[in-house]
PDB file of C-alpha atoms in Angstrom:
ATOM      1  CA  MET A 916      -0.133   0.085   0.108  1.00 98.00           C
ATOM      2  CA  LYS A 917       1.061   3.505  -0.284  1.00 98.00           C
ATOM      3  CA  ALA A 918       2.108   5.370   2.884  1.00 98.00           C
ATOM      4  CA  MET A 919       3.812   8.683   3.972  1.00 98.00           C
ATOM      5  CA  VAL A 920       6.577   7.367   6.251  1.00 98.00           C
ATOM      6  CA  LEU A 921       8.482   9.240   9.092  1.00 98.00           C
ATOM      7  CA  ASP A 922      12.099   8.042   9.125  1.00 98.00           C
ATOM      8  CA  ARG A 923      13.465  10.667  11.781  1.00 97.00           C
ATOM      9  CA  PRO A 924      12.041  13.496  13.604  1.00 96.00           C
ATOM     10  CA  GLY A 925      12.707  16.827  11.636  1.00 95.00           C
ATOM     11  CA  ALA A 926      12.846  15.170   8.366  1.00 96.00           C
ATOM     12  CA  PRO A 927      10.198  15.334   5.614  1.00 97.00           C
ATOM     13  CA  LEU A 928       7.721  12.405   5.281  1.00 98.00           C
ATOM     14  CA  ARG A 929       8.829   9.846   2.763  1.00 98.00           C
ATOM     15  CA  PRO A 930       6.551   8.448   0.050  1.00 98.00           C
ATOM     16  CA  ALA A 931       6.611   4.706   0.279  1.00 98.00           C
ATOM     17  CA  GLU A 932       5.249   1.333  -0.546  1.00 98.00           C
ATOM     18  CA  ILE A 933       4.956  -0.750   2.551  1.00 98.00           C
ATOM     19  CA  GLU A 934       3.321  -3.966   3.425  1.00 97.00           C
ATOM     20  CA  ARG A 935      -0.389  -3.861   3.847  1.00 97.00           C
ATOM     21  CA  PRO A 936      -1.668  -4.627   7.503  1.00 98.00           C
ATOM     22  CA  VAL A 937      -3.394  -7.835   8.485  1.00 98.00           C
ATOM     23  CA  ALA A 938      -5.762  -8.049  11.334  1.00 98.00           C
ATOM     24  CA  GLY A 939      -4.876 -10.056  14.278  1.00 97.00           C
ATOM     25  CA  ALA A 940      -7.048 -11.051  17.347  1.00 98.00           C
ATOM     26  CA  GLY A 941      -8.995  -8.184  18.295  1.00 98.00           C
ATOM     27  CA  GLU A 942      -8.034  -5.948  15.614  1.00 98.00           C
ATOM     28  CA  VAL A 943      -9.631  -4.483  12.482  1.00 98.00           C
ATOM     29  CA  VAL A 944      -8.028  -3.325   9.230  1.00 98.00           C
ATOM     30  CA  VAL A 945      -9.751   0.076   8.053  1.00 98.00           C
ATOM     31  CA  ARG A 946      -9.367   1.247   4.373  1.00 98.00           C
ATOM     32  CA  VAL A 947      -8.668   4.808   5.023  1.00 98.00           C
ATOM     33  CA  ALA A 948     -10.985   7.341   3.091  1.00 98.00           C
ATOM     34  CA  ALA A 949      -9.735  10.526   4.831  1.00 98.00           C
ATOM     35  CA  CYS A 950      -7.118  11.263   7.770  1.00 98.00           C
ATOM     36  CA  GLY A 951      -6.844  14.805   9.512  1.00 98.00           C
ATOM     37  CA  VAL A 952      -3.796  16.502   9.690  1.00 98.00           C
ATOM     38  CA  CYS A 953      -3.529  17.527  13.530  1.00 95.00           C
ATOM     39  CA  ARG A 954      -1.225  19.616  15.241  1.00 94.00           C
ATOM     40  CA  THR A 955      -0.113  16.580  17.249  1.00 96.00           C
ATOM     41  CA  ASP A 956       1.098  15.105  13.938  1.00 97.00           C
ATOM     42  CA  LEU A 957       3.282  18.308  13.451  1.00 96.00           C
ATOM     43  CA  HIS A 958       4.792  17.863  17.118  1.00 96.00           C
ATOM     44  CA  VAL A 959       5.520  14.288  16.349  1.00 97.00           C
ATOM     45  CA  VAL A 960       7.198  15.017  12.803  1.00 97.00           C
ATOM     46  CA  ASP A 961       9.171  18.032  14.141  1.00 96.00           C
ATOM     47  CA  GLY A 962      10.402  15.996  17.239  1.00 96.00           C
ATOM     48  CA  ASP A 963       8.567  18.039  19.942  1.00 95.00           C
ATOM     49  CA  LEU A 964       7.036  14.820  21.103  1.00 95.00           C
ATOM     50  CA  THR A 965      10.075  12.459  21.559  1.00 95.00           C
ATOM     51  CA  GLY A 966      10.324   8.561  21.106  1.00 94.00           C
ATOM     52  CA  PRO A 967       8.101   7.889  18.302  1.00 97.00           C
ATOM     53  CA  LYS A 968       8.412   4.634  16.708  1.00 96.00           C
ATOM     54  CA  LEU A 969      10.354   4.330  13.826  1.00 97.00           C
ATOM     55  CA  PRO A 970       9.903   4.505  10.973  1.00 98.00           C
ATOM     56  CA  LEU A 971       6.177   5.580  11.575  1.00 98.00           C
ATOM     57  CA  VAL A 972       3.262   6.082   9.532  1.00 98.00           C
ATOM     58  CA  PRO A 973       1.835   9.329  11.273  1.00 98.00           C
ATOM     59  CA  GLY A 974      -2.023  10.249  11.755  1.00 98.00           C
ATOM     60  CA  HIS A 975      -4.800   9.829  14.102  1.00 98.00           C
ATOM     61  CA  GLU A 976      -7.789  11.142  12.786  1.00 98.00           C
ATOM     62  CA  ILE A 977      -8.863   8.273  10.473  1.00 98.00           C
ATOM     63  CA  VAL A 978     -12.106   7.804   8.800  1.00 98.00           C
ATOM     64  CA  GLY A 979     -12.514   4.654   6.746  1.00 98.00           C
ATOM     65  CA  THR A 980     -14.508   1.330   6.286  1.00 98.00           C
ATOM     66  CA  VAL A 981     -13.753  -1.867   7.828  1.00 98.00           C
ATOM     67  CA  ASP A 982     -11.778  -4.175   5.152  1.00 98.00           C
ATOM     68  CA  GLN A 983     -10.547  -7.089   7.552  1.00 98.00           C
ATOM     69  CA  ILE A 984     -11.919  -8.314  11.021  1.00 98.00           C
ATOM     70  CA  GLY A 985      -9.609 -10.366  13.292  1.00 98.00           C
ATOM     71  CA  PRO A 986     -10.471 -13.172  15.510  1.00 98.00           C
ATOM     72  CA  GLY A 987     -12.551 -12.389  18.625  1.00 97.00           C
ATOM     73  CA  VAL A 988     -13.948  -9.168  16.988  1.00 97.00           C
ATOM     74  CA  ARG A 989     -17.642  -8.409  17.668  1.00 95.00           C
ATOM     75  CA  GLY A 990     -19.876  -5.758  16.537  1.00 94.00           C
ATOM     76  CA  PHE A 991     -18.165  -4.862  13.537  1.00 96.00           C
ATOM     77  CA  SER A 992     -18.842  -5.756   9.833  1.00 97.00           C
ATOM     78  CA  ILE A 993     -16.908  -5.484   6.330  1.00 98.00           C
ATOM     79  CA  GLY A 994     -17.926  -2.052   4.937  1.00 98.00           C
ATOM     80  CA  GLN A 995     -18.908  -0.575   8.132  1.00 98.00           C
ATOM     81  CA  ARG A 996     -17.700   3.243   8.469  1.00 98.00           C
ATOM     82  CA  VAL A 997     -15.591   3.686  11.628  1.00 98.00           C
ATOM     83  CA  GLY A 998     -13.179   6.237  13.183  1.00 98.00           C
ATOM     84  CA  ILE A 999      -9.777   5.550  14.552  1.00 98.00           C
ATOM     85  CA  PRO A1000      -8.576   8.106  17.297  1.00 97.00           C
ATOM     86  CA  TRP A1001      -5.262   8.959  18.910  1.00 97.00           C
ATOM     87  CA  LEU A1002      -5.974   6.490  21.992  1.00 97.00           C
ATOM     88  CA  GLY A1003      -5.011   3.137  20.264  1.00 98.00           C
ATOM     89  CA  ARG A1004      -4.689   0.949  23.456  1.00 97.00           C
ATOM     90  CA  THR A1005      -4.426   0.671  27.079  1.00 98.00           C
ATOM     91  CA  CYS A1006      -3.104  -1.749  29.740  1.00 97.00           C
ATOM     92  CA  GLY A1007      -6.302  -2.142  31.638  1.00 96.00           C
ATOM     93  CA  GLN A1008      -4.201  -3.032  34.827  1.00 97.00           C
ATOM     94  CA  CYS A1009      -2.598   0.090  35.998  1.00 98.00           C
ATOM     95  CA  ARG A1010      -4.203   2.420  38.741  1.00 98.00           C
ATOM     96  CA  TYR A1011      -5.428   4.744  36.450  1.00 98.00           C
ATOM     97  CA  CYS A1012      -7.338   2.227  34.154  1.00 97.00           C
ATOM     98  CA  ARG A1013      -8.640   0.865  37.382  1.00 97.00           C
ATOM     99  CA  MET A1014      -9.782   4.269  38.225  1.00 96.00           C
ATOM    100  CA  HIS A1015     -11.691   4.631  34.867  1.00 94.00           C
ATOM    101  CA  ARG A1016      -9.030   7.103  33.944  1.00 97.00           C
ATOM    102  CA  GLU A1017      -7.836   5.517  31.107  1.00 97.00           C
ATOM    103  CA  ASN A1018      -6.334   8.751  29.335  1.00 97.00           C
ATOM    104  CA  LEU A1019      -3.785   8.511  32.053  1.00 98.00           C
ATOM    105  CA  CYS A1020      -2.779   4.961  31.503  1.00 98.00           C
ATOM    106  CA  ASP A1021       0.756   4.129  32.332  1.00 98.00           C
ATOM    107  CA  HIS A1022       1.293   1.754  29.490  1.00 97.00           C
ATOM    108  CA  PRO A1023      -0.605   3.339  26.373  1.00 97.00           C
ATOM    109  CA  GLY A1024      -0.360   3.095  22.810  1.00 98.00           C
ATOM    110  CA  PHE A1025      -1.091   6.002  20.745  1.00 98.00           C
ATOM    111  CA  THR A1026      -2.254   5.810  16.856  1.00 98.00           C
ATOM    112  CA  GLY A1027       0.499   7.597  14.721  1.00 98.00           C
ATOM    113  CA  TYR A1028       3.028   7.757  17.653  1.00 98.00           C
ATOM    114  CA  GLN A1029       3.555   4.172  18.740  1.00 97.00           C
ATOM    115  CA  ILE A1030       1.059   2.692  16.448  1.00 98.00           C
ATOM    116  CA  ASP A1031       1.376   3.152  12.732  1.00 98.00           C
ATOM    117  CA  GLY A1032      -1.594   5.803  11.654  1.00 98.00           C
ATOM    118  CA  GLY A1033      -3.720   6.822   9.006  1.00 98.00           C
ATOM    119  CA  TYR A1034      -1.150   8.738   6.433  1.00 98.00           C
ATOM    120  CA  ALA A1035      -1.686   5.527   4.333  1.00 98.00           C
ATOM    121  CA  GLU A1036      -4.231   3.659   2.348  1.00 98.00           C
ATOM    122  CA  TYR A1037      -5.001   1.338   5.012  1.00 98.00           C
ATOM    123  CA  ALA A1038      -4.594   1.275   8.928  1.00 98.00           C
ATOM    124  CA  LYS A1039      -4.712  -1.390  11.674  1.00 98.00           C
ATOM    125  CA  ALA A1040      -6.438  -0.751  15.074  1.00 98.00           C
ATOM    126  CA  ALA A1041      -7.774  -2.396  18.053  1.00 98.00           C
ATOM    127  CA  ALA A1042     -11.447  -2.945  17.320  1.00 98.00           C
ATOM    128  CA  ASP A1043     -12.278  -1.658  20.946  1.00 97.00           C
ATOM    129  CA  TYR A1044     -10.719   1.657  20.351  1.00 97.00           C
ATOM    130  CA  CYS A1045     -12.588   2.460  17.317  1.00 98.00           C
ATOM    131  CA  PHE A1046     -15.990   4.567  16.841  1.00 96.00           C
ATOM    132  CA  PRO A1047     -18.980   4.637  14.681  1.00 95.00           C
ATOM    133  CA  ILE A1048     -19.070   7.875  12.624  1.00 96.00           C
ATOM    134  CA  PRO A1049     -22.493   9.821  12.673  1.00 95.00           C
ATOM    135  CA  GLU A1050     -24.049   9.348   9.163  1.00 94.00           C
ATOM    136  CA  ARG A1051     -24.661  13.150   8.562  1.00 94.00           C
ATOM    137  CA  TYR A1052     -20.608  13.747   8.096  1.00 96.00           C
ATOM    138  CA  GLY A1053     -18.796  13.002   4.960  1.00 97.00           C
ATOM    139  CA  ASP A1054     -15.639  11.231   5.379  1.00 98.00           C
ATOM    140  CA  VAL A1055     -13.434  14.395   5.056  1.00 98.00           C
ATOM    141  CA  GLU A1056     -15.782  16.523   7.190  1.00 97.00           C
ATOM    142  CA  ALA A1057     -15.750  13.644   9.806  1.00 97.00           C
ATOM    143  CA  ALA A1058     -11.923  13.478  10.071  1.00 98.00           C
ATOM    144  CA  PRO A1059     -11.242  16.513  12.392  1.00 97.00           C
ATOM    145  CA  LEU A1060     -14.078  15.073  14.690  1.00 97.00           C
ATOM    146  CA  LEU A1061     -11.605  12.194  15.777  1.00 96.00           C
ATOM    147  CA  CYS A1062      -8.956  14.606  17.665  1.00 95.00           C
ATOM    148  CA  ALA A1063      -9.723  18.310  17.385  1.00 94.00           C
ATOM    149  CA  GLY A1064     -13.400  17.497  18.211  1.00 95.00           C
ATOM    150  CA  LEU A1065     -12.533  14.807  21.051  1.00 96.00           C
ATOM    151  CA  ILE A1066      -9.816  16.525  22.575  1.00 95.00           C
ATOM    152  CA  GLY A1067     -11.776  19.835  22.273  1.00 95.00           C
ATOM    153  CA  TYR A1068     -14.924  18.305  23.678  1.00 96.00           C
ATOM    154  CA  ARG A1069     -12.755  16.903  26.640  1.00 97.00           C
ATOM    155  CA  ALA A1070     -11.213  20.639  27.221  1.00 97.00           C
ATOM    156  CA  TRP A1071     -14.783  22.231  27.054  1.00 97.00           C
ATOM    157  CA  ARG A1072     -16.068  19.955  29.560  1.00 96.00           C
ATOM    158  CA  MET A1073     -13.177  20.694  31.816  1.00 96.00           C
ATOM    159  CA  ALA A1074     -13.970  24.280  31.639  1.00 97.00           C
ATOM    160  CA  GLY A1075     -17.214  23.656  33.674  1.00 93.00           C
ATOM    161  CA  GLU A1076     -20.048  25.530  33.661  1.00 88.00           C
ATOM    162  CA  ALA A1077     -18.704  28.702  31.763  1.00 96.00           C
ATOM    163  CA  GLN A1078     -21.167  31.292  30.834  1.00 97.00           C
ATOM    164  CA  VAL A1079     -18.394  33.225  29.365  1.00 98.00           C
ATOM    165  CA  LEU A1080     -15.691  31.100  27.444  1.00 98.00           C
ATOM    166  CA  GLY A1081     -12.551  32.196  26.039  1.00 98.00           C
ATOM    167  CA  LEU A1082     -10.656  30.207  23.141  1.00 98.00           C
ATOM    168  CA  TYR A1083      -7.125  31.018  22.595  1.00 98.00           C
ATOM    169  CA  GLY A1084      -5.832  29.947  19.148  1.00 95.00           C
ATOM    170  CA  PHE A1085      -8.645  29.545  16.752  1.00 94.00           C
ATOM    171  CA  GLY A1086      -7.553  26.618  14.875  1.00 92.00           C
ATOM    172  CA  ALA A1087      -9.092  23.048  14.153  1.00 93.00           C
ATOM    173  CA  ALA A1088     -10.215  22.065  17.567  1.00 94.00           C
ATOM    174  CA  ALA A1089     -11.561  25.672  18.613  1.00 96.00           C
ATOM    175  CA  HIS A1090     -13.626  26.241  15.497  1.00 95.00           C
ATOM    176  CA  ILE A1091     -15.438  22.644  16.579  1.00 96.00           C
ATOM    177  CA  VAL A1092     -15.699  23.556  20.195  1.00 97.00           C
ATOM    178  CA  ALA A1093     -16.997  27.157  19.795  1.00 97.00           C
ATOM    179  CA  GLN A1094     -19.992  25.818  17.811  1.00 96.00           C
ATOM    180  CA  VAL A1095     -20.805  23.321  20.653  1.00 96.00           C
ATOM    181  CA  ALA A1096     -20.500  26.083  23.067  1.00 97.00           C
ATOM    182  CA  VAL A1097     -22.644  28.451  21.159  1.00 96.00           C
ATOM    183  CA  ALA A1098     -25.160  25.607  20.865  1.00 95.00           C
ATOM    184  CA  ARG A1099     -25.333  25.382  24.575  1.00 94.00           C
ATOM    185  CA  GLY A1100     -25.916  29.066  25.052  1.00 96.00           C
ATOM    186  CA  GLN A1101     -22.308  30.257  26.114  1.00 97.00           C
ATOM    187  CA  ARG A1102     -20.821  33.409  25.069  1.00 98.00           C
ATOM    188  CA  VAL A1103     -17.485  32.628  23.055  1.00 98.00           C
ATOM    189  CA  TYR A1104     -14.581  35.074  23.054  1.00 98.00           C
ATOM    190  CA  ALA A1105     -12.081  33.948  20.488  1.00 98.00           C
ATOM    191  CA  PHE A1106      -8.495  35.097  20.691  1.00 98.00           C
ATOM    192  CA  THR A1107      -6.159  34.690  17.526  1.00 97.00           C
ATOM    193  CA  ARG A1108      -2.713  36.104  16.724  1.00 94.00           C
ATOM    194  CA  PRO A1109      -2.735  39.686  16.983  1.00 96.00           C
ATOM    195  CA  GLY A1110      -3.877  41.185  13.602  1.00 94.00           C
ATOM    196  CA  ASP A1111      -5.406  38.080  12.257  1.00 94.00           C
ATOM    197  CA  ARG A1112      -8.359  39.543  10.958  1.00 95.00           C
ATOM    198  CA  GLU A1113      -9.340  36.563   8.692  1.00 94.00           C
ATOM    199  CA  ALA A1114      -9.353  33.886  11.792  1.00 94.00           C
ATOM    200  CA  GLN A1115     -11.478  36.599  13.689  1.00 96.00           C
ATOM    201  CA  GLY A1116     -13.954  36.814  10.978  1.00 96.00           C
ATOM    202  CA  PHE A1117     -14.013  33.108  10.626  1.00 95.00           C
ATOM    203  CA  ALA A1118     -14.630  32.986  14.468  1.00 96.00           C
ATOM    204  CA  ARG A1119     -17.497  35.434  14.299  1.00 97.00           C
ATOM    205  CA  ARG A1120     -19.108  33.540  11.236  1.00 96.00           C
ATOM    206  CA  LEU A1121     -19.118  30.438  13.718  1.00 95.00           C
ATOM    207  CA  GLY A1122     -21.247  32.409  16.529  1.00 96.00           C
ATOM    208  CA  ALA A1123     -18.328  33.884  18.440  1.00 97.00           C
ATOM    209  CA  HIS A1124     -19.673  36.928  20.538  1.00 97.00           C
ATOM    210  CA  TRP A1125     -16.436  38.646  20.209  1.00 98.00           C
ATOM    211  CA  ALA A1126     -13.185  38.146  18.492  1.00 98.00           C
ATOM    212  CA  GLY A1127      -9.640  39.816  18.753  1.00 98.00           C
ATOM    213  CA  GLY A1128      -5.979  39.433  19.325  1.00 97.00           C
ATOM    214  CA  SER A1129      -4.391  37.209  22.153  1.00 97.00           C
ATOM    215  CA  ASP A1130      -2.798  40.471  23.423  1.00 96.00           C
ATOM    216  CA  GLU A1131      -6.168  42.176  24.226  1.00 97.00           C
ATOM    217  CA  LEU A1132      -8.410  41.826  27.203  1.00 97.00           C
ATOM    218  CA  PRO A1133     -11.965  40.642  26.252  1.00 97.00           C
ATOM    219  CA  PRO A1134     -15.055  43.052  26.912  1.00 96.00           C
ATOM    220  CA  GLU A1135     -16.033  41.188  30.160  1.00 97.00           C
ATOM    221  CA  PRO A1136     -14.024  38.764  32.697  1.00 98.00           C
ATOM    222  CA  LEU A1137     -13.866  35.273  31.251  1.00 98.00           C
ATOM    223  CA  ASP A1138     -15.377  32.254  33.430  1.00 98.00           C
ATOM    224  CA  ALA A1139     -12.984  29.786  31.868  1.00 98.00           C
ATOM    225  CA  ALA A1140     -10.350  29.750  28.857  1.00 98.00           C
ATOM    226  CA  ILE A1141      -9.170  26.990  26.889  1.00 98.00           C
ATOM    227  CA  LEU A1142      -5.778  27.033  25.460  1.00 98.00           C
ATOM    228  CA  PHE A1143      -5.266  25.572  22.021  1.00 97.00           C
ATOM    229  CA  ALA A1144      -2.246  27.564  20.822  1.00 94.00           C
ATOM    230  CA  PRO A1145       0.790  25.748  22.082  1.00 93.00           C
ATOM    231  CA  VAL A1146       2.226  29.045  23.478  1.00 96.00           C
ATOM    232  CA  GLY A1147       3.091  28.876  27.138  1.00 97.00           C
ATOM    233  CA  ALA A1148       3.186  32.911  27.104  1.00 97.00           C
ATOM    234  CA  LEU A1149      -0.852  32.830  26.683  1.00 98.00           C
ATOM    235  CA  VAL A1150      -1.380  31.218  30.108  1.00 98.00           C
ATOM    236  CA  PRO A1151      -0.645  34.418  32.168  1.00 98.00           C
ATOM    237  CA  ALA A1152      -2.415  36.405  29.310  1.00 98.00           C
ATOM    238  CA  ALA A1153      -5.588  34.078  29.729  1.00 98.00           C
ATOM    239  CA  LEU A1154      -5.196  34.157  33.686  1.00 98.00           C
ATOM    240  CA  ARG A1155      -5.496  38.080  33.318  1.00 98.00           C
ATOM    241  CA  ALA A1156      -8.689  37.969  31.413  1.00 98.00           C
ATOM    242  CA  LEU A1157     -10.251  35.555  34.094  1.00 98.00           C
ATOM    243  CA  ARG A1158     -12.779  36.503  36.781  1.00 98.00           C
ATOM    244  CA  LYS A1159     -12.082  35.193  40.355  1.00 98.00           C
ATOM    245  CA  GLY A1160     -12.583  31.492  40.607  1.00 98.00           C
ATOM    246  CA  GLY A1161     -12.176  30.949  36.946  1.00 98.00           C
ATOM    247  CA  ARG A1162      -9.939  28.185  35.166  1.00 98.00           C
ATOM    248  CA  VAL A1163      -7.465  28.072  32.438  1.00 98.00           C
ATOM    249  CA  VAL A1164      -7.528  24.639  30.581  1.00 98.00           C
ATOM    250  CA  CYS A1165      -4.443  23.870  28.733  1.00 98.00           C
ATOM    251  CA  ALA A1166      -5.820  21.486  25.929  1.00 96.00           C
ATOM    252  CA  GLY A1167      -2.417  20.977  23.855  1.00 91.00           C
ATOM    253  CA  ILE A1168      -0.153  17.682  24.192  1.00 93.00           C
ATOM    254  CA  HIS A1169       2.837  20.002  23.756  1.00 93.00           C
ATOM    255  CA  MET A1170       3.303  23.699  24.946  1.00 94.00           C
ATOM    256  CA  SER A1171       6.290  26.169  24.997  1.00 96.00           C
ATOM    257  CA  ASP A1172       7.519  26.916  28.456  1.00 97.00           C
ATOM    258  CA  ILE A1173       5.127  29.252  30.682  1.00 97.00           C
ATOM    259  CA  PRO A1174       7.097  32.242  31.625  1.00 97.00           C
ATOM    260  CA  GLY A1175       7.031  33.569  35.242  1.00 97.00           C
ATOM    261  CA  PHE A1176       3.962  35.632  36.192  1.00 97.00           C
ATOM    262  CA  PRO A1177       2.863  37.547  39.295  1.00 98.00           C
ATOM    263  CA  TYR A1178       0.912  35.665  41.978  1.00 98.00           C
ATOM    264  CA  ARG A1179      -1.878  38.221  41.960  1.00 97.00           C
ATOM    265  CA  LEU A1180      -2.942  36.627  38.447  1.00 97.00           C
ATOM    266  CA  LEU A1181      -3.312  33.314  39.967  1.00 98.00           C
ATOM    267  CA  TRP A1182      -4.809  34.444  43.593  1.00 97.00           C
ATOM    268  CA  GLU A1183      -8.608  34.369  44.224  1.00 97.00           C
ATOM    269  CA  GLU A1184      -8.572  30.902  43.434  1.00 98.00           C
ATOM    270  CA  ARG A1185      -8.191  30.902  39.754  1.00 98.00           C
ATOM    271  CA  GLU A1186      -6.884  27.663  38.463  1.00 98.00           C
ATOM    272  CA  ILE A1187      -4.589  26.075  35.700  1.00 98.00           C
ATOM    273  CA  VAL A1188      -5.426  22.502  34.599  1.00 98.00           C
ATOM    274  CA  SER A1189      -4.075  20.276  31.556  1.00 97.00           C
ATOM    275  CA  VAL A1190      -5.898  17.912  29.216  1.00 96.00           C
ATOM    276  CA  ALA A1191      -4.194  14.617  28.647  1.00 95.00           C
ATOM    277  CA  ASN A1192      -5.361  12.387  25.604  1.00 93.00           C
ATOM    278  CA  LEU A1193      -9.035  10.946  25.911  1.00 92.00           C
ATOM    279  CA  THR A1194     -11.096   8.322  26.952  1.00 95.00           C
ATOM    280  CA  ARG A1195     -13.258   6.310  25.037  1.00 95.00           C
ATOM    281  CA  ASP A1196     -16.380   7.382  26.935  1.00 95.00           C
ATOM    282  CA  ASP A1197     -15.269  11.036  25.574  1.00 95.00           C
ATOM    283  CA  GLY A1198     -15.181   9.578  22.131  1.00 95.00           C
ATOM    284  CA  ARG A1199     -18.853   8.039  22.295  1.00 95.00           C
ATOM    285  CA  GLU A1200     -20.280  11.075  23.953  1.00 95.00           C
ATOM    286  CA  PHE A1201     -18.959  13.592  21.810  1.00 96.00           C
ATOM    287  CA  LEU A1202     -19.754  11.832  18.519  1.00 96.00           C
ATOM    288  CA  GLU A1203     -23.237  11.143  19.807  1.00 95.00           C
ATOM    289  CA  LEU A1204     -23.547  14.787  20.583  1.00 95.00           C
ATOM    290  CA  ALA A1205     -22.087  15.673  17.019  1.00 94.00           C
ATOM    291  CA  GLY A1206     -24.798  13.519  15.384  1.00 92.00           C
ATOM    292  CA  ARG A1207     -27.418  15.543  17.088  1.00 93.00           C
ATOM    293  CA  ILE A1208     -26.294  19.392  16.868  1.00 91.00           C
ATOM    294  CA  ASP A1209     -25.095  21.153  13.570  1.00 86.00           C
ATOM    295  CA  ILE A1210     -21.237  21.183  13.713  1.00 92.00           C
ATOM    296  CA  ARG A1211     -19.714  22.281  10.635  1.00 92.00           C
ATOM    297  CA  THR A1212     -16.158  21.112  10.140  1.00 95.00           C
ATOM    298  CA  GLU A1213     -14.117  23.808   7.783  1.00 93.00           C
ATOM    299  CA  THR A1214     -11.610  21.560   5.999  1.00 96.00           C
ATOM    300  CA  ILE A1215      -8.952  21.531   3.015  1.00 96.00           C
ATOM    301  CA  ALA A1216      -8.237  18.424   1.502  1.00 98.00           C
ATOM    302  CA  TYR A1217      -5.097  17.369   0.217  1.00 98.00           C
ATOM    303  CA  PRO A1218      -3.836  14.183  -1.654  1.00 98.00           C
ATOM    304  CA  LEU A1219      -1.885  11.761   0.473  1.00 98.00           C
ATOM    305  CA  GLU A1220       1.250  12.616  -1.437  1.00 98.00           C
ATOM    306  CA  GLN A1221       0.895  16.194  -0.309  1.00 98.00           C
ATOM    307  CA  ALA A1222       1.210  15.370   3.418  1.00 98.00           C
ATOM    308  CA  ASN A1223       4.441  17.635   3.898  1.00 98.00           C
ATOM    309  CA  ALA A1224       2.675  20.438   2.328  1.00 98.00           C
ATOM    310  CA  ALA A1225      -0.205  20.059   4.377  1.00 98.00           C
ATOM    311  CA  LEU A1226       1.940  19.898   7.576  1.00 98.00           C
ATOM    312  CA  ASP A1227       3.952  23.011   6.181  1.00 97.00           C
ATOM    313  CA  ASP A1228       0.587  24.798   5.765  1.00 97.00           C
ATOM    314  CA  LEU A1229      -0.500  23.855   9.240  1.00 95.00           C
ATOM    315  CA  ARG A1230       2.878  25.139  10.668  1.00 94.00           C
ATOM    316  CA  GLY A1231       2.650  28.244   8.858  1.00 93.00           C
ATOM    317  CA  GLY A1232      -1.141  28.920   9.773  1.00 89.00           C
ATOM    318  CA  ARG A1233      -1.948  29.148   5.989  1.00 92.00           C
ATOM    319  CA  PHE A1234      -5.621  28.048   6.336  1.00 91.00           C
ATOM    320  CA  GLN A1235      -8.891  28.126   8.660  1.00 89.00           C
ATOM    321  CA  GLY A1236      -9.971  25.062  10.064  1.00 91.00           C
ATOM    322  CA  ALA A1237      -8.413  21.552   9.481  1.00 95.00           C
ATOM    323  CA  ALA A1238      -6.486  19.912   6.580  1.00 97.00           C
ATOM    324  CA  VAL A1239      -7.396  16.304   5.688  1.00 98.00           C
ATOM    325  CA  LEU A1240      -5.391  13.687   3.673  1.00 98.00           C
ATOM    326  CA  VAL A1241      -7.321  11.799   1.091  1.00 98.00           C
ATOM    327  CA  PRO A1242      -5.604   8.490  -0.167  1.00 96.00           C
TER     328      PRO A1242
END
């Protein structure tokens, strides 16, 4: 099969013909119809996330149809459309798995990091970690739901009952979360790179109450802020915008160092928390929700062989919404 392969961090992906996967016990092989290009992929390719399996097929926002079913798999059929997310396996035995916090598993496997992912014509996955895809979405439209949507949803839930919600970095995840928040009656304040009028207009079109630069204060204090941009300097900026008792949720898997800031920004019971990975319950809840409310994913499709161009465009902030590879 055709695939785009990472040989070493910092190097461009290499187009290759590699062996097509075979489903083992408890596994399915999916014929890939679309695979989103996530900022986490960029962190893996650029070496911000260390220790990937090498060589590696990246990609963890995978939508496709079941092509093979391994022994012991129940509830799947050939041709069924499914999604493969970032969380590819957990040990089921560590204290976190026993506490129903599998997102913090001590011995996990992540798709497109320790497990070959979806920058290919086929991908193999543990059947128990695959999700059904709501029928209302096409393959390309659905791909960003598998990480930008899932992690955004977990971050949104961790923000609590925020009537006034700030989103820092208005990319793939924020443009989905904004629609969920608006549908729930929350006022969304979108923060973009200073001067990025195009992104601010995009946020307003999706229902944001206000949009401005990350160097600005919002017109009213925020109940909570979610940081999607991997920029540590935004943590004190978001704290400065919070009301008393508010919460900053850091949603990225990687972030530049957080600079020092005066204690008064944290005082009055403000909080800083992080989001780590997702649970399968997150996936089921969010995709069920996405099947009921009108979430529009803004996508730009690239052929599989243009994966390097898609990553570079993401790195440079050259599009709104999400990039998606189509084999």
